[in-house]
Amino acid sequence: MASGTCERRTTVLQAALNGSRPADAHPALPVLARHLARDARSVARLGVTSVHVHPRDERGQETIDPSVVGDVVALIRQEAPGVEIGVPTGRWIQPDPKDRVETVLAWGRLGSGKPDVCGVNVHEAGWTDVCQAAWSVGIAVELGVWTSGDAVTLRQNGLPPGTRRVIAESTVIDPETAVAEGIRILRALGQPPVPVLLHGEEEGAWPVLEYATRVNIDTRIGFEDVLVRPDGWLATGNDDLVRTALSIRV
């Protein structure tokens, strides 16, 4: 995997703006739609072309409800036109695969509030059905691969139609081993015919991003993955994290 991807120039730095973090995790964590749109605008001005957001309901809980997703996506699209907008379809948000399929189908009727792409985790039951539903309404898919076992599953099943990229997620937070875990996943993936985006989380986020930069594959940064800069200081915002990532990518 590494030798093949080294030949492809990195074209995407995605910003993952909030994730599943509680509202009090950081003073600048964007939870409300207008705050997500504000942060999307600020990172777009830095050159980011793709954002991944976790919409929240009025109680601050993650939701994939079409009315909430539509409002969030439409506002981001207004504030950051041209930026790719992605949302999750995680089992932890909606446990029933059939309900996830119905929800994703409903996103197709959201007009300007329809996401460009949705994240689908390969280890979750019903993932292929969710992918099929998304593509049937014109929503592309980011396939989340968390382990080398997930990568093998993906290779055995093949890429579903509409797959825009594979997200290789090193969930090992130990900075000494996070990169090694990411490499294991990349090797298990082989060389899929779509871009692979590699990222880490917490203490492993910056080492993995630095590795992805060295081997010229896509990567991401944002409050979903980490709250601090490489120097250990608390980041002031998603734009601070993106500026730092861009300085590493030079």
Coordinates of C-alpha atoms in Angstrom, one line a residue:
M1 CA 0.0 0.0 0.0
A2 CA 2.7 2.5 1.0
S3 CA 4.7 2.2 -2.2
G4 CA 1.6 2.7 -4.4
T5 CA 0.2 5.6 -2.4
C6 CA 3.5 7.4 -2.3
E7 CA 3.1 8.1 -6.0
R8 CA -0.3 9.9 -5.5
R9 CA -0.1 13.5 -4.4
T10 CA -2.3 14.3 -1.4
T11 CA -5.3 16.3 -2.5
V12 CA -7.6 16.3 0.6
L13 CA -7.2 17.6 4.1
Q14 CA -10.6 16.9 5.7
A15 CA -11.7 18.8 8.8
A16 CA -13.7 16.7 11.3
L17 CA -15.3 19.5 13.3
N18 CA -17.0 17.9 16.3
G19 CA -17.6 14.2 16.4
S20 CA -19.2 12.6 19.4
R21 CA -17.6 14.8 22.0
P22 CA -19.8 16.3 24.7
A23 CA -20.5 20.0 24.4
D24 CA -18.3 20.8 27.4
A25 CA -15.2 19.0 26.0
H26 CA -13.8 22.2 24.7
P27 CA -15.0 25.9 24.9
A28 CA -14.9 26.2 21.2
L29 CA -16.4 22.8 20.2
P30 CA -19.1 23.5 17.6
V31 CA -22.4 21.8 18.5
L32 CA -25.1 24.1 17.2
A33 CA -25.7 24.3 13.4
R34 CA -24.6 27.9 13.3
H35 CA -21.3 27.1 15.0
L36 CA -20.7 24.2 12.7
A37 CA -21.3 26.5 9.8
R38 CA -19.0 29.1 11.3
D39 CA -16.2 26.6 11.7
A40 CA -16.7 25.2 8.2
R41 CA -16.4 28.7 6.8
S42 CA -13.2 29.3 8.7
V43 CA -11.5 26.1 7.6
A44 CA -12.7 26.5 4.0
R45 CA -10.9 29.9 4.0
L46 CA -7.7 28.0 4.8
G47 CA -8.2 25.7 1.8
V48 CA -10.1 22.7 3.3
T49 CA -12.4 21.2 0.7
S50 CA -14.2 18.6 2.9
V51 CA -15.8 18.7 6.3
H52 CA -17.2 15.9 8.4
V53 CA -19.8 16.9 11.0
H54 CA -22.0 15.2 13.6
P55 CA -25.4 17.0 13.7
R56 CA -27.0 17.5 17.2
D57 CA -30.7 17.9 18.2
E58 CA -32.0 20.5 20.6
R59 CA -30.7 18.5 23.6
G60 CA -27.2 18.4 22.1
Q61 CA -27.5 14.7 21.3
E62 CA -26.2 13.2 18.1
T63 CA -28.9 12.5 15.5
I64 CA -29.3 11.5 11.9
D65 CA -32.9 12.8 11.8
P66 CA -33.5 14.2 8.4
S67 CA -34.9 17.5 9.7
V68 CA -31.8 18.2 11.8
V69 CA -29.3 16.9 9.2
G70 CA -31.0 19.0 6.5
D71 CA -30.8 22.2 8.6
V72 CA -27.1 21.7 9.5
V73 CA -26.0 20.8 5.9
A74 CA -28.0 23.6 4.3
L75 CA -26.5 26.2 6.7
I76 CA -22.9 24.9 6.1
R77 CA -23.5 25.0 2.4
Q78 CA -24.6 28.6 2.7
E79 CA -21.6 29.6 4.7
A80 CA -19.0 27.4 2.9
P81 CA -20.2 27.0 -0.7
G82 CA -18.4 24.3 -2.7
V83 CA -17.1 22.4 0.4
E84 CA -18.0 18.7 0.5
I85 CA -20.2 18.0 3.6
G86 CA -20.2 14.6 5.2
V87 CA -22.2 13.2 8.1
P88 CA -22.1 9.8 9.9
T89 CA -24.6 6.9 9.9
G90 CA -23.2 5.3 13.0
R91 CA -24.8 2.4 14.8
W92 CA -24.3 4.3 18.1
I93 CA -26.7 7.0 16.8
Q94 CA -29.3 4.7 15.2
P95 CA -28.9 1.0 16.3
D96 CA -31.4 -0.5 13.9
P97 CA -29.9 -1.0 10.4
K98 CA -33.3 -0.9 8.7
D99 CA -34.0 2.5 10.4
R100 CA -30.6 3.8 9.2
V101 CA -31.5 2.8 5.6
E102 CA -34.9 4.6 5.8
T103 CA -33.3 7.6 7.3
V104 CA -30.6 7.8 4.6
L105 CA -33.3 7.4 1.9
A106 CA -35.1 10.3 3.4
W107 CA -32.0 12.5 3.2
G108 CA -32.4 12.3 -0.6
R109 CA -35.4 14.6 -0.3
L110 CA -33.6 17.3 1.6
G111 CA -32.6 19.5 -1.4
S112 CA -29.8 21.8 -0.4
G113 CA -29.7 20.1 2.9
K114 CA -28.7 16.7 1.4
P115 CA -25.2 15.6 2.5
D116 CA -22.7 15.1 -0.2
V117 CA -21.3 12.0 1.5
C118 CA -22.0 9.8 4.5
G119 CA -19.7 7.8 6.6
V120 CA -20.5 4.1 6.8
N121 CA -18.5 1.8 9.1
V122 CA -17.6 -1.6 7.6
H123 CA -17.9 -3.4 11.0
E124 CA -21.5 -2.4 11.5
A125 CA -24.4 -4.7 10.6
G126 CA -26.2 -3.7 7.5
W127 CA -23.4 -1.5 6.2
T128 CA -23.8 -2.6 2.6
D129 CA -27.6 -1.8 2.7
V130 CA -26.8 1.7 4.0
C131 CA -24.3 2.2 1.2
Q132 CA -26.8 1.1 -1.4
A133 CA -29.5 3.4 0.1
A134 CA -27.1 6.4 0.1
W135 CA -26.0 5.9 -3.5
S136 CA -29.6 5.4 -4.7
V137 CA -30.4 9.0 -3.6
G138 CA -27.1 10.5 -4.9
I139 CA -25.1 10.5 -1.7
A140 CA -21.5 9.2 -1.9
V141 CA -20.0 7.0 0.7
E142 CA -16.9 7.1 3.0
L143 CA -16.2 3.6 4.2
G144 CA -14.9 3.6 7.8
V145 CA -12.2 0.8 8.3
W146 CA -11.1 0.6 12.0
T147 CA -9.0 -2.6 11.9
S148 CA -7.1 -4.8 9.6
G149 CA -10.0 -7.2 10.0
D150 CA -12.4 -4.6 8.6
A151 CA -10.0 -4.1 5.7
V152 CA -10.1 -7.8 4.9
T153 CA -13.9 -7.7 5.1
L154 CA -14.0 -4.8 2.6
R155 CA -11.6 -6.6 0.2
Q156 CA -13.8 -9.7 0.3
N157 CA -17.0 -7.7 -0.3
G158 CA -15.6 -5.2 -2.8
L159 CA -16.3 -1.5 -2.9
P160 CA -20.0 -0.7 -3.0
P161 CA -21.1 1.6 -5.8
G162 CA -20.7 5.3 -4.8
T163 CA -17.7 4.8 -2.7
R164 CA -15.8 8.1 -2.7
R165 CA -13.0 7.1 -0.3
V166 CA -11.9 4.7 2.3
I167 CA -11.3 6.2 5.8
A168 CA -8.6 4.2 7.5
E169 CA -8.9 5.0 11.2
S170 CA -6.1 4.1 13.6
T171 CA -8.1 3.9 16.9
V172 CA -4.9 3.2 18.9
I173 CA -4.2 6.4 20.9
D174 CA -0.7 5.4 22.1
P175 CA 1.5 7.8 20.0
E176 CA 4.2 5.1 19.9
T177 CA 2.0 2.5 18.2
A178 CA -0.7 4.5 16.5
V179 CA 1.2 4.8 13.2
A180 CA 2.0 1.1 13.2
E181 CA -1.7 0.3 13.6
G182 CA -2.4 2.6 10.7
I183 CA 0.2 0.9 8.5
R184 CA -1.3 -2.5 9.3
I185 CA -4.7 -1.3 8.1
L186 CA -3.2 0.2 4.9
R187 CA -1.4 -3.0 4.1
A188 CA -4.6 -5.1 4.7
L189 CA -6.5 -2.7 2.4
G190 CA -4.1 -3.3 -0.5
Q191 CA -4.6 -0.7 -3.2
P192 CA -8.3 0.1 -3.6
P193 CA -9.4 2.0 -6.7
V194 CA -10.5 5.1 -4.6
P195 CA -8.5 7.4 -2.4
V196 CA -7.6 6.3 1.1
L197 CA -7.7 8.9 4.0
L198 CA -5.7 7.9 7.0
H199 CA -6.2 9.5 10.4
G200 CA -5.6 8.9 14.1
E201 CA -7.2 10.1 17.3
E202 CA -6.3 11.8 20.6
E203 CA -2.5 11.3 21.3
G204 CA -2.2 9.3 18.1
A205 CA -3.7 11.9 15.9
W206 CA -0.7 14.0 15.1
P207 CA 1.8 11.1 14.6
V208 CA -0.6 9.5 12.2
L209 CA -1.2 12.8 10.3
E210 CA 2.5 13.3 10.0
Y211 CA 2.9 9.8 8.6
A212 CA 0.1 10.3 6.1
T213 CA 1.8 13.5 5.0
R214 CA 5.1 11.8 4.5
V215 CA 3.6 9.1 2.3
N216 CA 1.3 11.5 0.4
I217 CA -2.1 10.1 1.3
D218 CA -5.2 12.1 2.3
T219 CA -5.7 12.8 6.0
R220 CA -7.9 14.8 8.4
I221 CA -7.8 16.8 11.6
G222 CA -10.3 18.6 13.8
F223 CA -11.9 18.5 17.2
E224 CA -13.4 15.1 16.5
D225 CA -9.9 13.6 16.6
V226 CA -7.9 15.8 18.9
L227 CA -8.2 18.9 21.1
V228 CA -4.6 19.9 21.4
R229 CA -1.8 20.9 19.0
P230 CA 1.4 18.8 18.7
D231 CA 3.0 21.0 21.4
G232 CA 0.4 19.9 23.9
W233 CA -1.3 23.3 24.1
L234 CA -5.1 23.3 23.8
A235 CA -6.1 24.4 20.3
T236 CA -8.1 27.6 20.1
G237 CA -10.4 26.2 17.4
N238 CA -10.8 23.9 14.4
D239 CA -9.0 26.5 12.3
D240 CA -6.0 26.4 14.7
L241 CA -5.8 22.6 14.2
V242 CA -6.0 23.0 10.4
R243 CA -3.4 25.7 10.3
T244 CA -1.1 23.4 12.3
A245 CA -1.8 20.5 10.0
L246 CA -1.1 22.6 6.9
S247 CA 2.2 23.7 8.3
I248 CA 3.2 20.1 8.7
R249 CA 2.1 19.3 5.2
V250 CA 4.4 21.9 3.6

